PDB file of C-alpha atoms in Angstrom:
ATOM      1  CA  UNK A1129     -12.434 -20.408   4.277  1.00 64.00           C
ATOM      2  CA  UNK A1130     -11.928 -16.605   3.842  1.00 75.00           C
ATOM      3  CA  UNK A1131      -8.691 -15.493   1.901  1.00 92.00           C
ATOM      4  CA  UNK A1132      -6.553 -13.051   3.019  1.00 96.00           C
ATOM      5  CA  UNK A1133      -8.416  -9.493   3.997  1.00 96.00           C
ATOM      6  CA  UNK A1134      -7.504  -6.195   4.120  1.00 97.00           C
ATOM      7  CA  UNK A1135      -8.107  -3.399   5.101  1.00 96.00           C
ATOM      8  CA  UNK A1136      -9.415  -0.270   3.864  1.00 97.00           C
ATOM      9  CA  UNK A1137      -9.620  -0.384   0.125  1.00 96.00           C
ATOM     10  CA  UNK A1138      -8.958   2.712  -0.294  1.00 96.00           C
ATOM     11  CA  UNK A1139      -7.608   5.987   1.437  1.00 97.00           C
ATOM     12  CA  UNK A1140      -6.195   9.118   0.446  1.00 98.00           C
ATOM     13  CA  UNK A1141      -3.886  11.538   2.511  1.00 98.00           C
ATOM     14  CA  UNK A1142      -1.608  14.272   2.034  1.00 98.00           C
ATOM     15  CA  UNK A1143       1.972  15.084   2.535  1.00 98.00           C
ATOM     16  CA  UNK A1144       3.687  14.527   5.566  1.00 98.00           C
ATOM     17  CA  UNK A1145       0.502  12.502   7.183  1.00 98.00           C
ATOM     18  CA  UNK A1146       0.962   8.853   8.790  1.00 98.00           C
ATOM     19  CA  UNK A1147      -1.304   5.891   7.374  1.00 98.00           C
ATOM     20  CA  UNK A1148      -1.878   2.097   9.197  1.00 98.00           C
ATOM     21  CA  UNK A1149      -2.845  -0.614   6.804  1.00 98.00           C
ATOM     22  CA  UNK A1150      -3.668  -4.030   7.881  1.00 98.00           C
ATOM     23  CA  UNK A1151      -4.042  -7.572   6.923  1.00 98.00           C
ATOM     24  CA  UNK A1152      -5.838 -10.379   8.061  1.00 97.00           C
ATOM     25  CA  UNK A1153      -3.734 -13.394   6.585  1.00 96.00           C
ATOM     26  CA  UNK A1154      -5.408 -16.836   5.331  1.00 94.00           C
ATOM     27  CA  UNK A1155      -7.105 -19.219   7.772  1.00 93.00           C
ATOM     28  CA  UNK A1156      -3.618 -21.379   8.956  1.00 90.00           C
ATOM     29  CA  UNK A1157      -1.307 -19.118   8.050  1.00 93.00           C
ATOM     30  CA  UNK A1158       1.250 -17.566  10.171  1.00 93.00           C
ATOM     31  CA  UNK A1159       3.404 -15.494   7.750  1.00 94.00           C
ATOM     32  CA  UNK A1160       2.878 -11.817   6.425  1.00 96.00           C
ATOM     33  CA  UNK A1161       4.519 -10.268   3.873  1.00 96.00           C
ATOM     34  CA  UNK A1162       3.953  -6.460   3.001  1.00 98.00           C
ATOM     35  CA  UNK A1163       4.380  -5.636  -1.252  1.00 97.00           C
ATOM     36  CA  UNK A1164       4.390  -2.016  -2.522  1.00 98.00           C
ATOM     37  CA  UNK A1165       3.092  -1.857  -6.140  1.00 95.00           C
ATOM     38  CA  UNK A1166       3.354   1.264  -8.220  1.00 94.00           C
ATOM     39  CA  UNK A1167       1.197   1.600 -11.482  1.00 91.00           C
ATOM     40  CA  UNK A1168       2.275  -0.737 -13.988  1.00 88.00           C
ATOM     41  CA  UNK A1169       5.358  -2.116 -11.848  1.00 91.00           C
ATOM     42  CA  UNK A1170       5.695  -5.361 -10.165  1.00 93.00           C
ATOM     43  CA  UNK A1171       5.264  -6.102  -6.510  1.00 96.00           C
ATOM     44  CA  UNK A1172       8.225  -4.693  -4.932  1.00 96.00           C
ATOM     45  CA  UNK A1173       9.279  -6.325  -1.227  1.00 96.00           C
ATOM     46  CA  UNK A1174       8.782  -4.254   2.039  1.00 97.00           C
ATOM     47  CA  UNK A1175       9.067  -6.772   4.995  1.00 96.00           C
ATOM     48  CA  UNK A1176       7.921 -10.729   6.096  1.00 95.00           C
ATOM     49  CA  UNK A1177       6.529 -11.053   9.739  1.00 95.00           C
ATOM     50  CA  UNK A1178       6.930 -14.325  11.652  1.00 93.00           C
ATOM     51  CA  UNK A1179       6.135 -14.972  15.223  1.00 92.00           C
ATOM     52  CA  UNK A1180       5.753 -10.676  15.624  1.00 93.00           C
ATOM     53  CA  UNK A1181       9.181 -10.101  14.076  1.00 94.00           C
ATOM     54  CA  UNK A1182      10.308  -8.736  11.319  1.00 94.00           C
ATOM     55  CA  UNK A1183      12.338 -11.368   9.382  1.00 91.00           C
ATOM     56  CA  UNK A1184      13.390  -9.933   6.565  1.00 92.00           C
ATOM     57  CA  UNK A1185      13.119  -6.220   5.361  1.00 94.00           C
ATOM     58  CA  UNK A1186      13.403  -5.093   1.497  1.00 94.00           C
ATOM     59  CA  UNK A1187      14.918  -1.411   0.471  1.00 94.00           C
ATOM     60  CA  UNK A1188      12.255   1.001   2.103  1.00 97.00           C
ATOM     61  CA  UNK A1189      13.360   3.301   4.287  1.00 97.00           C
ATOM     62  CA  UNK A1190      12.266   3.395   8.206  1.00 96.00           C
ATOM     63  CA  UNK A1191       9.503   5.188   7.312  1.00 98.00           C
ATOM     64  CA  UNK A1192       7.823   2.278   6.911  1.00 98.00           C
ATOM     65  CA  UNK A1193       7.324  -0.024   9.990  1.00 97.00           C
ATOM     66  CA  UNK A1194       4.918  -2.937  10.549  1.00 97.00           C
ATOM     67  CA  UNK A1195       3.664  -4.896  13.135  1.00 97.00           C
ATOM     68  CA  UNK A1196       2.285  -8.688  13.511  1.00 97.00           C
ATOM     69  CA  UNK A1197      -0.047  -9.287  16.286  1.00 97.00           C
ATOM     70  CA  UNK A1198      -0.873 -13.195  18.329  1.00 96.00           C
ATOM     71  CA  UNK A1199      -3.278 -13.901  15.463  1.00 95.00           C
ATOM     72  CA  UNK A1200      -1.148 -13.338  12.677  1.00 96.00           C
ATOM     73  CA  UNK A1201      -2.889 -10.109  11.551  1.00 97.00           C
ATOM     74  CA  UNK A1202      -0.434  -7.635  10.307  1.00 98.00           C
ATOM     75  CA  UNK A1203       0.154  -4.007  10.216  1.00 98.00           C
ATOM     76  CA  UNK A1204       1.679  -1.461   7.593  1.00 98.00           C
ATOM     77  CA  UNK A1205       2.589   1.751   8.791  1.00 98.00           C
ATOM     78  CA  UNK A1206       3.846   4.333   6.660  1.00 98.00           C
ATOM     79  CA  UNK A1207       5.113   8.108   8.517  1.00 97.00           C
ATOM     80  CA  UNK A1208       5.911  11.302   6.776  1.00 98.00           C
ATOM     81  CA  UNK A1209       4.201  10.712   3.361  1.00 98.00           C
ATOM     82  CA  UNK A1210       5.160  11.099   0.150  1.00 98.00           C
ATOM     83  CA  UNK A1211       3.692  11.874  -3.022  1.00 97.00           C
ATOM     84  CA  UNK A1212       5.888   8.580  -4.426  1.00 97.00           C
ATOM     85  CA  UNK A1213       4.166   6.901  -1.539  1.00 98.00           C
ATOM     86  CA  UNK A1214       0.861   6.618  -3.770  1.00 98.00           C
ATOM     87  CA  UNK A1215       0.820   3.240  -4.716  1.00 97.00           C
ATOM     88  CA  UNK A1216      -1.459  -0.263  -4.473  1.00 96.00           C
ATOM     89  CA  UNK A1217      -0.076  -1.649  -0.511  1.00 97.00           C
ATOM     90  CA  UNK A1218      -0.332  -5.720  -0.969  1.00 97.00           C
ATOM     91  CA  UNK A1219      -0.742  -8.077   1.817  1.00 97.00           C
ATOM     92  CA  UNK A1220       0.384 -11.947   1.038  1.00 96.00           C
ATOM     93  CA  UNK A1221       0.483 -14.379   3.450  1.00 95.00           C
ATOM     94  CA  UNK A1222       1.695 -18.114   3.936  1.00 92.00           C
ATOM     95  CA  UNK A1223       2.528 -20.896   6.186  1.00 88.00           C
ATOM     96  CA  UNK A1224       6.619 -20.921   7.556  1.00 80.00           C
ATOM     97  CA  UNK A1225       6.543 -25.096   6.926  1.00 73.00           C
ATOM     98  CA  UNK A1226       5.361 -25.001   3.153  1.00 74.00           C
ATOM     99  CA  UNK A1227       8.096 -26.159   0.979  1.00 68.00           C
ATOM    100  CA  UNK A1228       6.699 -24.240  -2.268  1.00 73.00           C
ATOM    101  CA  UNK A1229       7.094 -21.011  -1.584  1.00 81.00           C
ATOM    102  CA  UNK A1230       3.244 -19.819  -2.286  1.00 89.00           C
ATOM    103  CA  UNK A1231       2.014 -16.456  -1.577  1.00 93.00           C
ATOM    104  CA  UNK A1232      -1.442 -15.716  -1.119  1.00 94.00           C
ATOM    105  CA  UNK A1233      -2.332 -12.021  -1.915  1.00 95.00           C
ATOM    106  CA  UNK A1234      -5.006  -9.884  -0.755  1.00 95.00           C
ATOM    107  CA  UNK A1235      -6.633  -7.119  -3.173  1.00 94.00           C
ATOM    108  CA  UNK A1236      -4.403  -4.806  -1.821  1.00 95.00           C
ATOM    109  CA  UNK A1237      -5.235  -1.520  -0.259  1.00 97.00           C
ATOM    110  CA  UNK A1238      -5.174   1.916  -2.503  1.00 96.00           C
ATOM    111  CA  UNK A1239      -3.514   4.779  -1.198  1.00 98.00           C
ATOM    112  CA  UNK A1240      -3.470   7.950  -2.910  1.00 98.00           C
ATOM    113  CA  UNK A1241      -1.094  10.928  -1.250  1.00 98.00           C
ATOM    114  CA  UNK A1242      -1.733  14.372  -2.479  1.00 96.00           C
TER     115      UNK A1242
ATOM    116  CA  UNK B 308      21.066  -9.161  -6.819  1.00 86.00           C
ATOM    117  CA  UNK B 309      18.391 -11.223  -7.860  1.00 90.00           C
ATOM    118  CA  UNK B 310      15.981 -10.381 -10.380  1.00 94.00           C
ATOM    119  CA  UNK B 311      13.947 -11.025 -13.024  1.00 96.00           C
ATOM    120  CA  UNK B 312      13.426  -9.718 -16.452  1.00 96.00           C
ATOM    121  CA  UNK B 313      10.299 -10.680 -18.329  1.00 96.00           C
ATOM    122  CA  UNK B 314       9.166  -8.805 -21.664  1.00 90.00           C
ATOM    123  CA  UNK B 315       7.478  -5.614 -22.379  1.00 89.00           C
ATOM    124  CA  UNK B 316       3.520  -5.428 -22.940  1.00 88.00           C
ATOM    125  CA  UNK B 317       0.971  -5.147 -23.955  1.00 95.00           C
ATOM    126  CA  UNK B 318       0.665  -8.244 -25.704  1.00 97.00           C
ATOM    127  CA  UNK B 319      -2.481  -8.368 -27.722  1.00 97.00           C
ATOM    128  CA  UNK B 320      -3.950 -11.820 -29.218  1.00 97.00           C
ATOM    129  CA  UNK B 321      -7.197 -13.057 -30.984  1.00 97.00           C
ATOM    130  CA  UNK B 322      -8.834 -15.726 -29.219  1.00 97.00           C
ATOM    131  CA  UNK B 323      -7.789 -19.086 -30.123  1.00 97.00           C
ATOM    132  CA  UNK B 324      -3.621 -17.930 -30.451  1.00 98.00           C
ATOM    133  CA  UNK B 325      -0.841 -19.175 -29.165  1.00 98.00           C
ATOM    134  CA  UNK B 326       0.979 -17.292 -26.691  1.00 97.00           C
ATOM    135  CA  UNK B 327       4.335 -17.003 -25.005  1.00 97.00           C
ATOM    136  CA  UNK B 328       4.948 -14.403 -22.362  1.00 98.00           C
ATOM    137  CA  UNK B 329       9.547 -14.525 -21.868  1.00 97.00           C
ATOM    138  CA  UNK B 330      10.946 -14.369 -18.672  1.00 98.00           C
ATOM    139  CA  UNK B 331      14.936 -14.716 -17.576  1.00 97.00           C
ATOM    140  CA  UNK B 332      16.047 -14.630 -14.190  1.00 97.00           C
ATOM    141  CA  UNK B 333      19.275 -13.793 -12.315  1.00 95.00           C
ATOM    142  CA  UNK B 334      19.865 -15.981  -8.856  1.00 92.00           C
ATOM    143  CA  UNK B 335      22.492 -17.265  -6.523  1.00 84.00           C
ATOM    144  CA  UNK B 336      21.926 -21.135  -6.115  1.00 82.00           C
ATOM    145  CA  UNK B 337      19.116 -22.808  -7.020  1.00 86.00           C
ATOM    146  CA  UNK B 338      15.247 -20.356  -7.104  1.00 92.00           C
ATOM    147  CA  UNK B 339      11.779 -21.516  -6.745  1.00 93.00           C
ATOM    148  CA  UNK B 340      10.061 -19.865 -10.089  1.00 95.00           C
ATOM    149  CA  UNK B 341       6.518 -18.973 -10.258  1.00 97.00           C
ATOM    150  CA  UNK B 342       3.756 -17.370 -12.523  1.00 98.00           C
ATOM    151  CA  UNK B 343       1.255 -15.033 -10.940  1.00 97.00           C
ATOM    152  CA  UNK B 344      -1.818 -13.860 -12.281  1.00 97.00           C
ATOM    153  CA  UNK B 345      -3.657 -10.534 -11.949  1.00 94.00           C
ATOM    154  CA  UNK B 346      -7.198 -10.123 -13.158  1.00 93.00           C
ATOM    155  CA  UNK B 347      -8.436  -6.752 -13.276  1.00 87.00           C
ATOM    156  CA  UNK B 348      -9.580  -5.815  -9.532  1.00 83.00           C
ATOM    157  CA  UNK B 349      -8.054  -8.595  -8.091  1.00 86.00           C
ATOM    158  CA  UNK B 350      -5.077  -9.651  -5.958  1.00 87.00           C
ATOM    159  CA  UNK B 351      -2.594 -11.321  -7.759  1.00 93.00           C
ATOM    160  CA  UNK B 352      -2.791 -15.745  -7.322  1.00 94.00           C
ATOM    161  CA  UNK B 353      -0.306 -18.492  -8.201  1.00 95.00           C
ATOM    162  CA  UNK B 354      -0.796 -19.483 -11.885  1.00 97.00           C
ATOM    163  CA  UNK B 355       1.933 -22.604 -11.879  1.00 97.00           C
ATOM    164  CA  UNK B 356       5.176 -23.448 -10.407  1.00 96.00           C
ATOM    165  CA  UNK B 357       8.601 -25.085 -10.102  1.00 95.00           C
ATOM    166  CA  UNK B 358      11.101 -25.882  -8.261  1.00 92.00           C
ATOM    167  CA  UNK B 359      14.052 -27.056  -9.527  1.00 91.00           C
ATOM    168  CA  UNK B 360      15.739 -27.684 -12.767  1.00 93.00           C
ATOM    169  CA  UNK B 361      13.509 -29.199 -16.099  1.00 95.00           C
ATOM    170  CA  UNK B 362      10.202 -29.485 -13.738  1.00 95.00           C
ATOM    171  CA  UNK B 363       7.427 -28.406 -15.874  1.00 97.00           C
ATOM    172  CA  UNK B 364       4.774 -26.258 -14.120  1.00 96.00           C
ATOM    173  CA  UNK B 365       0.984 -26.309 -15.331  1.00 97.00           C
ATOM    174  CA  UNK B 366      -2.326 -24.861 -14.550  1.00 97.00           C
ATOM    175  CA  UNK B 367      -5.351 -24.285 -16.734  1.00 96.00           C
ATOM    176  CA  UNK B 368      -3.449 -24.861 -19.832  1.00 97.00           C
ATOM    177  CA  UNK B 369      -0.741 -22.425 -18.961  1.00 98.00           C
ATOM    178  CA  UNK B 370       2.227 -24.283 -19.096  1.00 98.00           C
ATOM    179  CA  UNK B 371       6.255 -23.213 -18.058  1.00 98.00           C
ATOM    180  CA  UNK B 372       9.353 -24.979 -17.774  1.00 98.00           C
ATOM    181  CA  UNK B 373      12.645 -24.353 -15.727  1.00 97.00           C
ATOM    182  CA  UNK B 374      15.290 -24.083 -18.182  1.00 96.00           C
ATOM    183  CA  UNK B 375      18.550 -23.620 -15.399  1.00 94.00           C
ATOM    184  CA  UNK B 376      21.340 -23.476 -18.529  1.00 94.00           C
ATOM    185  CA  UNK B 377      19.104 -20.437 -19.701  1.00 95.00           C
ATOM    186  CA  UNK B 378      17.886 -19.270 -16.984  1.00 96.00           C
ATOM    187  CA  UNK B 379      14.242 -18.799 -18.059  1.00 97.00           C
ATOM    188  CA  UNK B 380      11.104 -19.565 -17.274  1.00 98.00           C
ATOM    189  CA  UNK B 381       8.888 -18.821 -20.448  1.00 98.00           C
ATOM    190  CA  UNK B 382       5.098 -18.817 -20.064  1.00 98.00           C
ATOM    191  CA  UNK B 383       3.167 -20.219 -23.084  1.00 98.00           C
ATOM    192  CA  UNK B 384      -0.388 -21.529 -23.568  1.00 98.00           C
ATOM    193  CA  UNK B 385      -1.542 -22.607 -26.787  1.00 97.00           C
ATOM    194  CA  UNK B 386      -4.753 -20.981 -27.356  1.00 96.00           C
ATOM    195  CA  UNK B 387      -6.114 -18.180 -24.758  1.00 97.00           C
ATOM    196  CA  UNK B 388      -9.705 -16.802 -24.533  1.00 97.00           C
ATOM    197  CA  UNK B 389     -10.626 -13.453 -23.420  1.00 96.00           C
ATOM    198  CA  UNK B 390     -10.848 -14.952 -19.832  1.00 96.00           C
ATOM    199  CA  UNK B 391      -6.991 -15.006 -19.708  1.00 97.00           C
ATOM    200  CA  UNK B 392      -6.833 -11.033 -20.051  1.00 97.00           C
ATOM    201  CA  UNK B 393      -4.556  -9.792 -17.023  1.00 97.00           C
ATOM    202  CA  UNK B 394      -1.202  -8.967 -15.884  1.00 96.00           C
ATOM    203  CA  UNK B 395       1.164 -11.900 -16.007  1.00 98.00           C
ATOM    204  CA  UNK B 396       4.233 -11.743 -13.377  1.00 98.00           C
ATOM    205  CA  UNK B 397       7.027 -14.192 -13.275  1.00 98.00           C
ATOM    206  CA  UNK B 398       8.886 -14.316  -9.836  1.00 97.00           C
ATOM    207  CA  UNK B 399      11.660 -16.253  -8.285  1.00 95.00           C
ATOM    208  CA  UNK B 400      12.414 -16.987  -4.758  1.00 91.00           C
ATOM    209  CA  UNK B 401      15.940 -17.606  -3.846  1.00 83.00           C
ATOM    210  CA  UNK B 402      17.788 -17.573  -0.337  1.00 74.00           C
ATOM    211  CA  UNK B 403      16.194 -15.548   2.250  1.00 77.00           C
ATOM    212  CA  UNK B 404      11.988 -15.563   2.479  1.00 84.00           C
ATOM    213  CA  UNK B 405      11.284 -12.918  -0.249  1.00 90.00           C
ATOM    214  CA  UNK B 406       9.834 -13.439  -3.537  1.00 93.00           C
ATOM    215  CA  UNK B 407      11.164 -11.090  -6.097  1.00 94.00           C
ATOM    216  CA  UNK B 408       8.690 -10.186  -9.226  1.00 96.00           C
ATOM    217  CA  UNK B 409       8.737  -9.314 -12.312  1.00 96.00           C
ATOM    218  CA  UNK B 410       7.733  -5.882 -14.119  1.00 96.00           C
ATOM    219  CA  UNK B 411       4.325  -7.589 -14.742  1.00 96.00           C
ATOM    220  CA  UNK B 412       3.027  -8.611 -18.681  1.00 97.00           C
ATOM    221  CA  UNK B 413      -0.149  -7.422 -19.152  1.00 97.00           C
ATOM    222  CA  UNK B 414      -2.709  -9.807 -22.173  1.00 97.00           C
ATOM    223  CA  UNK B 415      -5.228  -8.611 -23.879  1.00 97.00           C
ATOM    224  CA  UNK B 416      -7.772 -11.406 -25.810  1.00 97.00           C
ATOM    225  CA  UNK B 417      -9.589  -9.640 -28.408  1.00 97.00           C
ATOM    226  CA  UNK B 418     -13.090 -12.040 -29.123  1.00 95.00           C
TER     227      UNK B 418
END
């Protein structure tokens, strides 16, 4: 049963360029939330996706724009970079009926902007 | 707005202490509290737990209790091994579908 993927490990860009990250959530999941984690800061909230919507959106600026396709997979897309960009981009999915609460996280994709 | 406030690290231990990682939360009603885990290289994964008020959450000796009339959530184990090295994040999840997280703890097990 394969985890949540994503996708790529690593990039680096530069100033002002556009980047697409995605996510391939946990077998029977249909929910994808989008973290931003700085070094040595917590997880900080970007967006949820359910049923190709955005459902709830944290304090990033428009900039920042997803996407969730039929299968669940999800998109990050970030526009005009900036150097405070650089950060680890987590992926966490989880299923809209489970009465826990659990995320699942990915290992995050790496982006470096210069 | 919600949030959560858990201490400073590094927190460095011999093998074989006891350890307790503090963590206080601010929330309208009535959160979901949880303990992540984050081993070097790795995506972070649910350590323990709860739910509502005086539940106990456990999970490879890690253990945590909701305290609502303090409003914390302290992690404590009683002896760790150099396997439990990693960032430690509490996180709440109130109204709404976002989980909110901590600054992160980070352990380090000396042998």
């Amino acid at each position: 049963d394969a985890g949540v993927t994503q996708s790529p490990t690593h990039l680096i860009k530069t100033r002002g360029q556009q980047v697409t990250l995605r996510c391939s959530p946990k077998s029977g999941h249909d929910t994808v939330s989008w973290y931003q984690q700085a070094l040595g800061q917590g997880p900080q909230f970007i967006f949820q996706y359910y049923e190709e919507e955005e459902r709830q959106r944290g304090n990033f600026p428009d900039r920042f724009s997803g996407h969730q396709f039929p299968n669940y997979s999800s998109e990050l897309n970030v526009n005009a970079l900036l150097l405070g960009d650089s950060a680890l981009y987590l992926c966490a999915s989880s299923f809209r009926h489970s009465n826990t609460g659990e995320l699942f996280f990915g290992e995050g994709s790496r982006l470096t902007v210069l | 707005g919600d949030s959560v406030t858990q201490m400073e690290g590094p927190v460095t231990l011999s093998e074989e202490a006891f350890l307790t990682i503090n963590c206080t939360y601010t929330a309208t009603g009535y959160p979901s509290l949880f303990w992540y885990v984050q081993y070097p290289g790795e995506g972070l994964q649910l350590l323990l737990k709860a739910t509502k008020a005086d539940d106990k959450g456990s999970n490879k000796g890690f253990e945590a209790t909701y305290r609502k009339e303090t409003t914390s959530f302290h992690l404590e184990k009683g002896s760790v091994q150099v396997s439990d090295s990693a960032v430690y994040f509490c996180a709440l999840r109130a109204g709404g579908f976002k989980t909110i997280f901590g600054a992160g703890t980070r352990l380090f097990v000396k042998a």
